[in-house]
Amino acid sequence: MKVAKFGGSSLADAPQIMKVCDIVLSDPARNIVVVSAPGKRFSNDIKVTDLLINVVNDKLNGGSGEEALNKVISRFSDIAEKLKVPQVVSEIEEKISRIANAEYSTDNELLDSVKAMGEDSSAKIVAAYINSIGKKAIYCDPSECGLFLEHDKMGKAIILPETYDNLSKLADDPDTIKVFPGFYGYSKEGRIITFSRGGSDITGSILAAAVNADIYENWTDVDSVFAVNPNLVKNPFPIKEITYNEMRELSYAGFTVLHEEALYPVFIRNIPINIKNTNNPQAQGTMIVRNRTHFESLITGIAGKKGFCTVTINKYLMNRQVGFLASLLRIFEEEGVSIEHLPSGIDTVTVIVTKKQFTEEKEAKIKARINDELNVDSMNIERDLAIVMIVGEAMANSVGIMARAATALSNAGINLRIVDQGASEISMMFGVSESYCEYAERVLYKELFRY
Ligand code: ASP
């Protein structure tokens, strides 16, 4: 059994949806399908999810949201007309309007409920189209199927454990194709809650884990995952096989092909993920597995991500003061800022956090508390750090990668603010100033992929 998830570009318009349905029908094992909302049809198009967010923003600013709502509805009715399933339009229109105009106790509830309507409507259209071409398909309502999420985690849903048992029933009746909307589920109180952006990947992974699928197919618009961002390097090395751990590190540091939270549900059940291209289904794609058998290169991938801040603290004899680090970390904990990395020296420690969490306001508060509570010698805060990572399981057994990488970066005039090699030896991390992020990725790619 395969669970096949299709992303927004695969569902952007009627011809794309026809391709999706051809792919689904070409393999009888593909009987659970997870869909995103229609994505961009051309480069400056707007994704349906963003249009839905516009509806909410307009309402919150005192408008009616009508204009953006009409754009959403006309996007779906155009798709449905072209696929010759116009019967679904009134149902879609009625539900989106009802959800958008209902009363909610918080703005976040309104936002999540409206945001989910892109996936919900996509699933109805795909199910209707598959039925219209002669194969039985049903739209699955996440609330009826029991995709339950923690209460109050709007926009960053966390799954409740019973969900897996509930969704395992989707494996029954394999002759019927189940079309499941991605990106959202329900709290036990009946509220719609979405995952973070790109979260249909998570829904697919949860479903694959629940039915114990043989494989989780994630259909997108590239032939494979590439060793480096293809916008930075011409014809980068395609990755045929990659481990969950490598992918986790690369997703963390900027690879966007798969949502970073989508790995865990399939990882613990050892279900491989196959990234495939809807526009070129013959291409093998990339397999994400527990243990690799193919090692075509020493390094698997290079990624870079901006948006980090560093808080560097110096205190003479820090190493002898019992509990110093614990007190420092407690300040971040109490201020609700999670720590990404913690490189340290004898008398110095750097706390790396994301800019998103470490707002100017938080910075002022945390700075004051460190000064008041910890009696440090000096503190330096920088708000422009990028992280560049080199990832590869094969690195553990080879000597000299760090030397080559650091030499290449230094020859290119890039100052290394932080260097860190994880104990697992599958990754190395370099902290550089944000303005050097892409340059550093290119330099490392050139150095390490020239075998
Ligand atoms: N439609 C949602 C988004 O644009 C979720 C997804 O496509 O996975 O983020």
mmCIF file with all atom_site columns, C-alpha atoms in Angstrom, residues 157-245:
data_model
loop_
_atom_site.group_PDB
_atom_site.id
_atom_site.type_symbol
_atom_site.label_atom_id
_atom_site.label_alt_id
_atom_site.label_comp_id
_atom_site.label_asym_id
_atom_site.label_entity_id
_atom_site.label_seq_id
_atom_site.pdbx_PDB_ins_code
_atom_site.Cartn_x
_atom_site.Cartn_y
_atom_site.Cartn_z
_atom_site.occupancy
_atom_site.B_iso_or_equiv
_atom_site.pdbx_formal_charge
_atom_site.auth_seq_id
_atom_site.auth_comp_id
_atom_site.auth_asym_id
_atom_site.auth_atom_id
_atom_site.pdbx_PDB_model_num
ATOM 1  C CA . ALA A 1 157 ? -0.678  21.460 15.266  1.00 0.00 ? 157 ALA A CA 1
ATOM 2  C CA . ILE A 1 158 ? 0.537   18.550 17.354  1.00 0.00 ? 158 ILE A CA 1
ATOM 3  C CA . ILE A 1 159 ? -1.069  15.181 16.842  1.00 0.00 ? 159 ILE A CA 1
ATOM 4  C CA . LEU A 1 160 ? -2.911  13.232 19.561  1.00 0.00 ? 160 LEU A CA 1
ATOM 5  C CA . PRO A 1 161 ? -1.703  9.611  19.816  1.00 0.00 ? 161 PRO A CA 1
ATOM 6  C CA . GLU A 1 162 ? -5.148  8.017  19.260  1.00 0.00 ? 162 GLU A CA 1
ATOM 7  C CA . THR A 1 163 ? -5.153  9.505  15.738  1.00 0.00 ? 163 THR A CA 1
ATOM 8  C CA . TYR A 1 164 ? -2.983  6.679  14.427  1.00 0.00 ? 164 TYR A CA 1
ATOM 9  C CA . ASP A 1 165 ? -5.484  4.031  15.481  1.00 0.00 ? 165 ASP A CA 1
ATOM 10 C CA . ASN A 1 166 ? -8.383  6.029  14.087  1.00 0.00 ? 166 ASN A CA 1
ATOM 11 C CA . LEU A 1 167 ? -6.707  6.558  10.728  1.00 0.00 ? 167 LEU A CA 1
ATOM 12 C CA . SER A 1 168 ? -5.588  2.941  10.402  1.00 0.00 ? 168 SER A CA 1
ATOM 13 C CA . LYS A 1 169 ? -9.145  2.192  9.199   1.00 0.00 ? 169 LYS A CA 1
ATOM 14 C CA . LEU A 1 170 ? -8.320  3.981  5.950   1.00 0.00 ? 170 LEU A CA 1
ATOM 15 C CA . ALA A 1 171 ? -6.565  0.773  4.935   1.00 0.00 ? 171 ALA A CA 1
ATOM 16 C CA . ASP A 1 172 ? -9.928  -1.037 4.771   1.00 0.00 ? 172 ASP A CA 1
ATOM 17 C CA . ASP A 1 173 ? -11.657 -1.363 1.412   1.00 0.00 ? 173 ASP A CA 1
ATOM 18 C CA . PRO A 1 174 ? -8.559  -1.016 -0.776  1.00 0.00 ? 174 PRO A CA 1
ATOM 19 C CA . ASP A 1 175 ? -10.670 -0.771 -3.945  1.00 0.00 ? 175 ASP A CA 1
ATOM 20 C CA . THR A 1 176 ? -11.879 2.668  -2.971  1.00 0.00 ? 176 THR A CA 1
ATOM 21 C CA . ILE A 1 177 ? -9.439  5.562  -3.330  1.00 0.00 ? 177 ILE A CA 1
ATOM 22 C CA . LYS A 1 178 ? -9.516  7.769  -0.246  1.00 0.00 ? 178 LYS A CA 1
ATOM 23 C CA . VAL A 1 179 ? -8.779  11.416 -0.914  1.00 0.00 ? 179 VAL A CA 1
ATOM 24 C CA . PHE A 1 180 ? -7.709  13.149 2.264   1.00 0.00 ? 180 PHE A CA 1
ATOM 25 C CA . PRO A 1 181 ? -7.189  16.904 2.643   1.00 0.00 ? 181 PRO A CA 1
ATOM 26 C CA . GLY A 1 182 ? -3.726  17.750 3.982   1.00 0.00 ? 182 GLY A CA 1
ATOM 27 C CA . PHE A 1 183 ? -2.672  20.498 6.392   1.00 0.00 ? 183 PHE A CA 1
ATOM 28 C CA . TYR A 1 184 ? -5.367  20.310 9.060   1.00 0.00 ? 184 TYR A CA 1
ATOM 29 C CA . GLY A 1 185 ? -7.256  18.259 11.591  1.00 0.00 ? 185 GLY A CA 1
ATOM 30 C CA . TYR A 1 186 ? -9.571  18.839 14.537  1.00 0.00 ? 186 TYR A CA 1
ATOM 31 C CA . SER A 1 187 ? -9.264  19.338 18.262  1.00 0.00 ? 187 SER A CA 1
ATOM 32 C CA . LYS A 1 188 ? -11.446 17.105 20.420  1.00 0.00 ? 188 LYS A CA 1
ATOM 33 C CA . GLU A 1 189 ? -13.653 20.181 20.920  1.00 0.00 ? 189 GLU A CA 1
ATOM 34 C CA . GLY A 1 190 ? -14.339 20.241 17.186  1.00 0.00 ? 190 GLY A CA 1
ATOM 35 C CA . ARG A 1 191 ? -12.112 23.175 16.201  1.00 0.00 ? 191 ARG A CA 1
ATOM 36 C CA . ILE A 1 192 ? -10.135 23.175 12.982  1.00 0.00 ? 192 ILE A CA 1
ATOM 37 C CA . ILE A 1 193 ? -6.384  23.351 13.628  1.00 0.00 ? 193 ILE A CA 1
ATOM 38 C CA . THR A 1 194 ? -3.710  23.601 10.918  1.00 0.00 ? 194 THR A CA 1
ATOM 39 C CA . PHE A 1 195 ? -0.130  22.469 10.871  1.00 0.00 ? 195 PHE A CA 1
ATOM 40 C CA . SER A 1 196 ? 2.534   25.038 10.060  1.00 0.00 ? 196 SER A CA 1
ATOM 41 C CA . ARG A 1 197 ? 2.935   26.106 6.403   1.00 0.00 ? 197 ARG A CA 1
ATOM 42 C CA . GLY A 1 198 ? 3.685   23.257 4.034   1.00 0.00 ? 198 GLY A CA 1
ATOM 43 C CA . GLY A 1 199 ? 1.997   20.950 6.546   1.00 0.00 ? 199 GLY A CA 1
ATOM 44 C CA . SER A 1 200 ? 0.242   18.647 4.061   1.00 0.00 ? 200 SER A CA 1
ATOM 45 C CA . ASP A 1 201 ? 3.540   16.741 4.047   1.00 0.00 ? 201 ASP A CA 1
ATOM 46 C CA . ILE A 1 202 ? 2.900   16.017 7.732   1.00 0.00 ? 202 ILE A CA 1
ATOM 47 C CA . THR A 1 203 ? -0.633  14.762 7.059   1.00 0.00 ? 203 THR A CA 1
ATOM 48 C CA . GLY A 1 204 ? 0.755   12.388 4.402   1.00 0.00 ? 204 GLY A CA 1
ATOM 49 C CA . SER A 1 205 ? 3.354   11.075 6.779   1.00 0.00 ? 205 SER A CA 1
ATOM 50 C CA . ILE A 1 206 ? 0.813   10.534 9.569   1.00 0.00 ? 206 ILE A CA 1
ATOM 51 C CA . LEU A 1 207 ? -1.483  8.622  7.223   1.00 0.00 ? 207 LEU A CA 1
ATOM 52 C CA . ALA A 1 208 ? 1.392   6.494  5.906   1.00 0.00 ? 208 ALA A CA 1
ATOM 53 C CA . ALA A 1 209 ? 2.348   5.658  9.488   1.00 0.00 ? 209 ALA A CA 1
ATOM 54 C CA . ALA A 1 210 ? -1.271  4.948  10.506  1.00 0.00 ? 210 ALA A CA 1
ATOM 55 C CA . VAL A 1 211 ? -1.891  2.421  7.719   1.00 0.00 ? 211 VAL A CA 1
ATOM 56 C CA . ASN A 1 212 ? 1.685   1.119  7.906   1.00 0.00 ? 212 ASN A CA 1
ATOM 57 C CA . ALA A 1 213 ? 2.204   1.856  4.219   1.00 0.00 ? 213 ALA A CA 1
ATOM 58 C CA . ASP A 1 214 ? 5.004   0.213  2.273   1.00 0.00 ? 214 ASP A CA 1
ATOM 59 C CA . ILE A 1 215 ? 6.043   3.608  1.030   1.00 0.00 ? 215 ILE A CA 1
ATOM 60 C CA . TYR A 1 216 ? 5.120   7.274  1.443   1.00 0.00 ? 216 TYR A CA 1
ATOM 61 C CA . GLU A 1 217 ? 5.231   9.001  -1.927  1.00 0.00 ? 217 GLU A CA 1
ATOM 62 C CA . ASN A 1 218 ? 5.607   12.755 -1.832  1.00 0.00 ? 218 ASN A CA 1
ATOM 63 C CA . TRP A 1 219 ? 4.848   14.193 -5.270  1.00 0.00 ? 219 TRP A CA 1
ATOM 64 C CA . THR A 1 220 ? 6.223   17.614 -6.045  1.00 0.00 ? 220 THR A CA 1
ATOM 65 C CA . ASP A 1 221 ? 7.648   19.472 -9.064  1.00 0.00 ? 221 ASP A CA 1
ATOM 66 C CA . VAL A 1 222 ? 11.312  18.473 -9.084  1.00 0.00 ? 222 VAL A CA 1
ATOM 67 C CA . ASP A 1 223 ? 12.958  15.277 -10.336 1.00 0.00 ? 223 ASP A CA 1
ATOM 68 C CA . SER A 1 224 ? 14.804  14.790 -7.073  1.00 0.00 ? 224 SER A CA 1
ATOM 69 C CA . VAL A 1 225 ? 16.182  16.481 -4.032  1.00 0.00 ? 225 VAL A CA 1
ATOM 70 C CA . PHE A 1 226 ? 19.409  18.220 -5.033  1.00 0.00 ? 226 PHE A CA 1
ATOM 71 C CA . ALA A 1 227 ? 22.684  18.370 -3.120  1.00 0.00 ? 227 ALA A CA 1
ATOM 72 C CA . VAL A 1 228 ? 22.437  22.143 -2.924  1.00 0.00 ? 228 VAL A CA 1
ATOM 73 C CA . ASN A 1 229 ? 19.751  24.738 -3.645  1.00 0.00 ? 229 ASN A CA 1
ATOM 74 C CA . PRO A 1 230 ? 19.320  24.618 -7.467  1.00 0.00 ? 230 PRO A CA 1
ATOM 75 C CA . ASN A 1 231 ? 18.848  28.394 -7.515  1.00 0.00 ? 231 ASN A CA 1
ATOM 76 C CA . LEU A 1 232 ? 22.465  28.799 -6.412  1.00 0.00 ? 232 LEU A CA 1
ATOM 77 C CA . VAL A 1 233 ? 24.302  26.277 -8.573  1.00 0.00 ? 233 VAL A CA 1
ATOM 78 C CA . LYS A 1 234 ? 23.677  25.166 -12.137 1.00 0.00 ? 234 LYS A CA 1
ATOM 79 C CA . ASN A 1 235 ? 22.685  21.494 -12.510 1.00 0.00 ? 235 ASN A CA 1
ATOM 80 C CA . PRO A 1 236 ? 23.462  20.444 -8.951  1.00 0.00 ? 236 PRO A CA 1
ATOM 81 C CA . PHE A 1 237 ? 24.082  16.836 -8.061  1.00 0.00 ? 237 PHE A CA 1
ATOM 82 C CA . PRO A 1 238 ? 20.762  14.912 -7.708  1.00 0.00 ? 238 PRO A CA 1
ATOM 83 C CA . ILE A 1 239 ? 20.398  12.882 -4.531  1.00 0.00 ? 239 ILE A CA 1
ATOM 84 C CA . LYS A 1 240 ? 19.120  9.367  -5.271  1.00 0.00 ? 240 LYS A CA 1
ATOM 85 C CA . GLU A 1 241 ? 19.187  8.100  -1.725  1.00 0.00 ? 241 GLU A CA 1
ATOM 86 C CA . ILE A 1 242 ? 19.415  9.888  1.607   1.00 0.00 ? 242 ILE A CA 1
ATOM 87 C CA . THR A 1 243 ? 18.837  8.817  5.196   1.00 0.00 ? 243 THR A CA 1
ATOM 88 C CA . TYR A 1 244 ? 16.158  10.237 7.470   1.00 0.00 ? 244 TYR A CA 1
ATOM 89 C CA . ASN A 1 245 ? 18.912  11.721 9.632   1.00 0.00 ? 245 ASN A CA 1
#
